[in-house]
CSV table of C-alpha atoms and ligand atoms in Angstrom, one decimal:
chain,number,residue,atom,x,y,z
A,107,MET,CA,93.5,108.5,133.4
A,108,GLU,CA,89.9,108.0,132.6
A,109,ASP,CA,90.5,108.5,128.9
A,110,ILE,CA,92.3,105.1,128.7
A,111,ARG,CA,89.2,103.1,127.7
A,112,GLN,CA,88.0,105.8,125.4
A,113,VAL,CA,91.4,105.8,123.5
A,114,ALA,CA,91.4,102.0,123.4
A,115,GLU,CA,87.9,102.0,121.9
A,116,LYS,CA,88.8,104.6,119.3
A,117,LEU,CA,91.7,102.5,118.2
A,118,ARG,CA,89.5,99.5,117.9
A,119,GLU,CA,87.0,101.4,115.9
A,120,ALA,CA,89.8,102.6,113.6
A,121,ILE,CA,90.6,98.9,112.9
A,122,ARG,CA,86.9,98.1,112.4
A,123,THR,CA,86.1,101.0,110.1
A,124,ARG,CA,89.5,101.1,108.4
A,125,THR,CA,89.7,104.8,109.2
A,126,PRO,CA,92.9,106.3,110.6
A,127,ILE,CA,92.7,108.6,113.6
A,128,ARG,CA,94.7,111.5,114.9
A,129,GLN,CA,97.7,110.7,117.1
A,130,VAL,CA,96.6,110.5,120.7
A,131,SER,CA,99.5,112.7,121.8
A,132,LEU,CA,98.3,115.6,119.7
A,133,ASP,CA,95.0,115.8,121.7
A,134,ILE,CA,96.3,114.6,125.1
A,135,PRO,CA,99.7,116.4,125.3
A,136,ASN,CA,100.7,114.7,128.6
A,137,PHE,CA,100.0,111.2,127.2
A,138,THR,CA,102.9,109.1,128.6
A,139,VAL,CA,104.4,105.8,127.4
A,140,GLU,CA,102.9,104.3,130.6
A,141,ASN,CA,99.5,105.6,129.5
A,142,GLY,CA,100.2,104.0,126.1
A,143,TYR,CA,100.8,100.6,127.7
A,144,SER,CA,97.6,101.0,129.7
A,145,VAL,CA,95.7,101.7,126.5
A,146,GLN,CA,97.3,98.6,124.9
A,147,ALA,CA,96.3,96.4,127.9
A,148,MET,CA,92.8,97.8,127.7
A,149,GLY,CA,92.7,97.0,124.0
A,150,LEU,CA,93.8,93.4,124.7
A,151,GLU,CA,91.1,93.1,127.4
A,152,ILE,CA,88.4,94.3,125.0
A,153,ALA,CA,89.7,92.0,122.3
A,154,LEU,CA,89.7,89.0,124.7
A,155,GLY,CA,86.2,89.9,125.8
A,156,SER,CA,84.9,89.8,122.3
A,157,GLY,CA,86.3,86.2,121.8
A,158,GLU,CA,89.8,86.9,120.4
A,159,LYS,CA,92.6,84.7,121.6
A,160,LEU,CA,96.1,85.8,122.7
A,161,CYS,CA,98.7,83.8,120.9
A,162,GLY,CA,102.0,85.6,121.8
A,163,TYR,CA,103.9,88.8,121.8
A,164,LYS,CA,106.1,91.0,119.6
A,165,MET,CA,109.0,93.3,120.1
A,166,GLY,CA,109.3,96.3,117.9
A,167,LEU,CA,111.9,98.9,117.1
A,168,THR,CA,114.7,96.6,118.1
A,169,SER,CA,116.9,97.4,115.1
A,170,ARG,CA,118.3,100.7,113.9
A,171,ALA,CA,116.7,100.2,110.5
A,172,LYS,CA,113.3,100.1,112.1
A,173,GLN,CA,113.9,103.0,114.5
A,174,ARG,CA,114.9,105.2,111.6
A,175,ASP,CA,111.9,103.9,109.6
A,176,VAL,CA,109.4,105.4,112.0
A,177,LYS,CA,111.6,107.9,113.8
A,178,VAL,CA,111.0,106.4,117.2
A,179,PHE,CA,114.3,105.3,118.9
A,180,GLU,CA,113.2,102.9,121.7
A,181,PRO,CA,112.2,99.2,121.7
A,182,ILE,CA,108.5,98.6,122.4
A,183,ARG,CA,106.4,95.5,122.9
A,184,GLY,CA,102.9,94.5,121.8
A,185,TYR,CA,100.6,91.4,121.7
A,186,LEU,CA,99.6,89.0,119.0
A,187,LEU,CA,96.1,87.6,118.6
A,188,ALA,CA,95.4,84.3,116.9
A,189,SER,CA,93.3,86.0,114.3
A,190,MET,CA,96.3,88.0,113.1
A,191,GLU,CA,98.1,84.9,111.8
A,192,VAL,CA,98.1,84.3,108.1
A,193,ALA,CA,98.9,80.7,107.1
A,194,LYS,CA,102.1,80.3,105.0
A,195,GLY,CA,101.3,80.8,101.3
A,196,SER,CA,97.9,82.4,101.9
A,197,PRO,CA,97.0,85.8,100.4
A,198,VAL,CA,97.1,88.8,102.7
A,199,GLU,CA,93.9,90.9,102.8
A,200,THR,CA,94.3,94.6,102.1
A,201,SER,CA,90.5,95.4,102.3
A,202,GLY,CA,90.5,95.3,106.1
A,203,ARG,CA,93.6,97.4,106.5
A,204,ILE,CA,94.5,101.1,106.2
A,205,HIS,CA,98.0,101.4,104.9
A,206,PRO,CA,99.7,98.0,105.4
A,207,ARG,CA,103.5,97.4,105.4
A,208,VAL,CA,105.5,94.3,105.7
A,209,GLU,CA,108.9,93.5,107.3
A,210,PRO,CA,111.1,90.4,107.8
A,211,GLU,CA,111.5,89.1,111.3
A,212,VAL,CA,112.8,86.1,113.2
A,213,ALA,CA,110.0,84.4,115.2
A,214,VAL,CA,110.4,82.0,118.1
A,215,THR,CA,107.9,79.5,119.5
A,216,PHE,CA,108.1,78.2,123.1
A,217,LYS,CA,107.6,74.8,124.7
A,218,ALA,CA,108.2,76.0,128.3
A,219,PRO,CA,107.1,79.0,130.3
A,220,LEU,CA,109.5,81.9,130.5
A,221,GLY,CA,109.6,85.2,132.4
A,222,GLY,CA,111.0,87.1,135.3
A,223,PRO,CA,113.5,89.9,136.0
A,224,ASN,CA,116.5,87.6,135.9
A,225,VAL,CA,115.9,85.8,132.6
A,226,THR,CA,119.1,85.0,130.7
A,227,LEU,CA,119.8,84.0,127.2
A,228,ARG,CA,120.4,80.5,128.5
A,229,ASP,CA,116.9,80.4,129.9
A,230,VAL,CA,115.5,81.6,126.6
A,231,ILE,CA,117.3,78.9,124.6
A,232,ALA,CA,116.1,76.2,127.0
A,233,ALA,CA,112.5,77.3,126.6
A,234,ILE,CA,112.5,77.5,122.8
A,235,ASP,CA,110.5,75.1,120.7
A,236,SER,CA,111.4,76.5,117.3
A,237,ILE,CA,113.0,79.5,115.6
A,238,VAL,CA,111.5,80.2,112.2
A,239,PRO,CA,111.6,82.8,109.4
A,240,SER,CA,108.6,85.1,109.6
A,241,LEU,CA,107.1,88.3,108.3
A,242,GLU,CA,105.0,90.9,110.1
A,243,ILE,CA,102.2,92.9,108.6
A,244,LEU,CA,102.0,96.4,110.2
A,245,ASP,CA,99.1,98.8,109.9
A,246,SER,CA,99.3,101.9,112.0
A,247,ARG,CA,95.9,103.2,113.0
A,248,PHE,CA,97.2,106.7,112.9
A,249,GLU,CA,97.0,109.1,110.0
A,250,ALA,CA,100.0,109.0,107.6
A,251,PHE,CA,101.6,106.1,109.6
A,252,SER,CA,103.0,108.8,111.8
A,253,PHE,CA,103.3,108.6,115.6
A,254,LYS,CA,105.2,109.3,118.8
A,255,LEU,CA,106.5,106.5,121.1
A,256,ALA,CA,103.4,106.6,123.4
A,257,ASP,CA,101.0,106.6,120.5
A,258,VAL,CA,102.5,103.5,118.8
A,259,VAL,CA,102.5,101.7,122.2
A,260,ALA,CA,98.8,102.5,122.6
A,261,ASP,CA,98.2,101.2,119.1
A,262,ASN,CA,99.6,97.8,120.0
A,263,THR,CA,102.8,98.6,118.1
A,264,SER,CA,101.0,98.8,114.7
A,265,ALA,CA,100.4,95.0,114.9
A,266,SER,CA,98.1,93.7,112.2
A,267,GLY,CA,99.3,90.3,111.0
A,268,PHE,CA,102.1,87.8,110.8
A,269,MET,CA,103.1,84.7,108.8
A,270,LEU,CA,105.4,82.0,110.1
A,271,GLY,CA,107.8,79.8,108.1
A,272,ARG,CA,108.1,76.1,108.8
A,273,GLU,CA,111.9,75.7,108.7
A,274,ASN,CA,113.0,75.3,112.3
A,275,MET,CA,116.5,77.0,112.5
A,276,LEU,CA,117.1,75.9,116.1
A,277,SER,CA,119.9,73.5,115.0
A,278,LYS,CA,121.6,76.5,113.3
A,279,ILE,CA,121.1,78.8,116.3
A,280,SER,CA,124.7,80.2,116.3
A,281,GLU,CA,124.4,81.1,112.5
A,282,ILE,CA,121.1,83.0,112.8
A,283,PRO,CA,122.5,86.5,113.5
A,284,LEU,CA,124.5,86.4,110.2
A,285,MET,CA,121.9,84.7,108.0
A,286,GLY,CA,121.0,87.1,105.3
A,287,VAL,CA,117.4,88.0,104.3
A,288,TYR,CA,116.0,90.0,101.5
A,289,LEU,CA,112.6,91.4,100.6
A,290,ARG,CA,111.3,91.5,97.1
A,291,LYS,CA,108.2,93.4,95.9
A,292,ASN,CA,106.9,92.4,92.5
A,293,GLY,CA,110.4,90.9,91.7
A,294,GLU,CA,112.4,93.9,92.8
A,295,ILE,CA,114.7,93.7,95.8
A,296,LEU,CA,113.8,96.6,98.1
A,297,GLU,CA,115.4,95.6,101.4
A,298,THR,CA,118.2,93.4,102.6
A,299,GLY,CA,119.4,92.7,106.1
A,300,THR,CA,120.8,90.3,108.6
A,301,PRO,CA,119.1,89.3,111.9
A,302,ALA,CA,122.2,90.7,113.8
A,303,ALA,CA,120.5,94.1,113.1
A,304,VAL,CA,118.2,93.2,116.0
A,305,LEU,CA,120.3,93.8,119.1
A,306,GLY,CA,123.2,91.8,117.7
A,307,ASP,CA,121.0,88.6,118.1
A,308,PRO,CA,117.2,88.4,117.9
A,309,LEU,CA,117.2,86.1,120.9
A,310,LEU,CA,118.3,89.1,123.0
A,311,SER,CA,115.0,90.6,122.0
A,312,VAL,CA,113.3,87.7,123.6
A,313,VAL,CA,115.4,88.2,126.8
A,314,ALA,CA,114.2,91.8,126.9
A,315,LEU,CA,110.6,90.7,126.4
A,316,ALA,CA,110.7,87.9,129.0
A,317,LYS,CA,112.0,90.4,131.6
A,318,GLN,CA,108.7,92.3,131.2
A,319,THR,CA,106.1,89.6,130.3
A,320,ARG,CA,105.5,86.0,131.0
A,321,ILE,CA,105.6,83.9,127.9
A,322,GLU,CA,103.5,80.7,128.0
A,323,PRO,CA,104.2,77.3,126.2
A,324,GLY,CA,102.8,77.4,122.7
A,325,MET,CA,103.2,81.1,122.3
A,326,VAL,CA,105.0,82.8,119.4
A,327,VAL,CA,107.2,85.9,119.8
A,328,LEU,CA,108.2,88.2,116.9
A,329,THR,CA,111.6,89.6,117.7
A,330,GLY,CA,111.4,92.8,115.6
A,331,GLY,CA,111.8,94.0,112.1
A,332,ILE,CA,115.3,93.4,110.6
A,333,THR,CA,114.9,96.0,107.8
A,334,ALA,CA,112.7,99.0,107.3
A,335,SER,CA,109.1,98.0,106.5
A,336,VAL,CA,107.8,98.1,102.9
A,337,PRO,CA,104.3,99.4,102.0
A,338,PHE,CA,102.2,97.1,99.8
A,339,ALA,CA,98.8,97.3,98.1
A,340,LYS,CA,96.3,95.0,96.4
A,341,GLY,CA,98.0,93.1,93.6
A,342,ASP,CA,101.5,93.2,95.0
A,343,VAL,CA,103.5,90.0,95.4
A,344,ILE,CA,106.0,90.0,98.4
A,345,ASP,CA,108.8,87.5,98.8
A,346,ILE,CA,110.9,87.3,101.9
A,347,VAL,CA,113.9,85.2,101.0
A,348,TRP,CA,116.0,83.4,103.6
A,349,PRO,CA,118.7,80.8,103.1
A,350,TYR,CA,116.4,77.9,104.0
A,351,GLU,CA,112.9,79.1,103.2
A,352,THR,CA,111.1,81.8,101.3
A,353,LEU,CA,107.8,83.3,102.5
A,354,THR,CA,105.6,84.6,99.7
A,355,PHE,CA,102.2,86.2,99.6
A,356,ARG,CA,100.0,88.0,97.2
A,357,ALA,CA,98.1,91.0,98.5
A,358,VAL,CA,94.4,90.8,97.6
B,1866,OOG,C1,106.0,100.1,114.8
B,1866,OOG,C2,106.1,98.6,115.0
B,1866,OOG,C3,107.6,98.2,115.0
B,1866,OOG,C4,109.1,96.3,114.5
B,1866,OOG,O1,109.3,95.1,114.2
B,1866,OOG,O2,110.0,97.1,114.7
B,1866,OOG,C5,107.7,96.8,114.7
B,1866,OOG,C6,105.9,100.4,113.3
B,1866,OOG,O3,106.9,100.3,112.6
B,1866,OOG,O4,104.8,100.8,112.9
B,1866,OOG,O5,106.8,96.0,114.6
B,1867,MG,MG1,107.6,94.2,113.6
């Protein structure tokens, strides 16, 4: 489809100008999920061409809570750029974003390459460097944060930012699915959840990803939101509280 580059450039322009666009599927009625992944790949190519660095991948819509959140009921994958990372404790910029949201996730970093159609949970565990609490910042480039499956895939799964904790939970690997997490906005608890919400175990999300994509040593993978995402605006303070670490930021 010759519109692929055009759609990718429109999405990039939406990020640059902080102006939401119409859902692609409204204007291209036969826009498929496969077309969405082609747009996503083109977007990555354009980003790399302008000096951005790929630092990992993300899975999305891997929990029922998230699927209900955006009314799309299938897991999706996207990519992470180094420029998306916000250092732990740093403020999160709202000025470059359209309608940001935040969600708690489990993140995994890798010390060995991983990938292939027969990857197992055992292979994933052998390749892991660390498992850390994290949060993802989403910012759909579509009007009203509203999209179909193919649209959100094209839009790199709404990826906009992420923050990693420092507390490696690898030694507690079997406890992770039942480790509680809650999200506070300005002191008020808005969401609570457990990582088991993500496919029973967030590491199964990595298995699914590794079957589709090669993960390189040093990369980070976000396994998918555990709860629904929470919108935030300038001045808000967000805390994501885990048993071993709290991630906090102020939106500026
Ligand atoms: C789509 C991205 C989903 C997750 O963790 O489920 C996602 C969205 O909610 O805009 O990142
Ligand atoms: Mg997410």
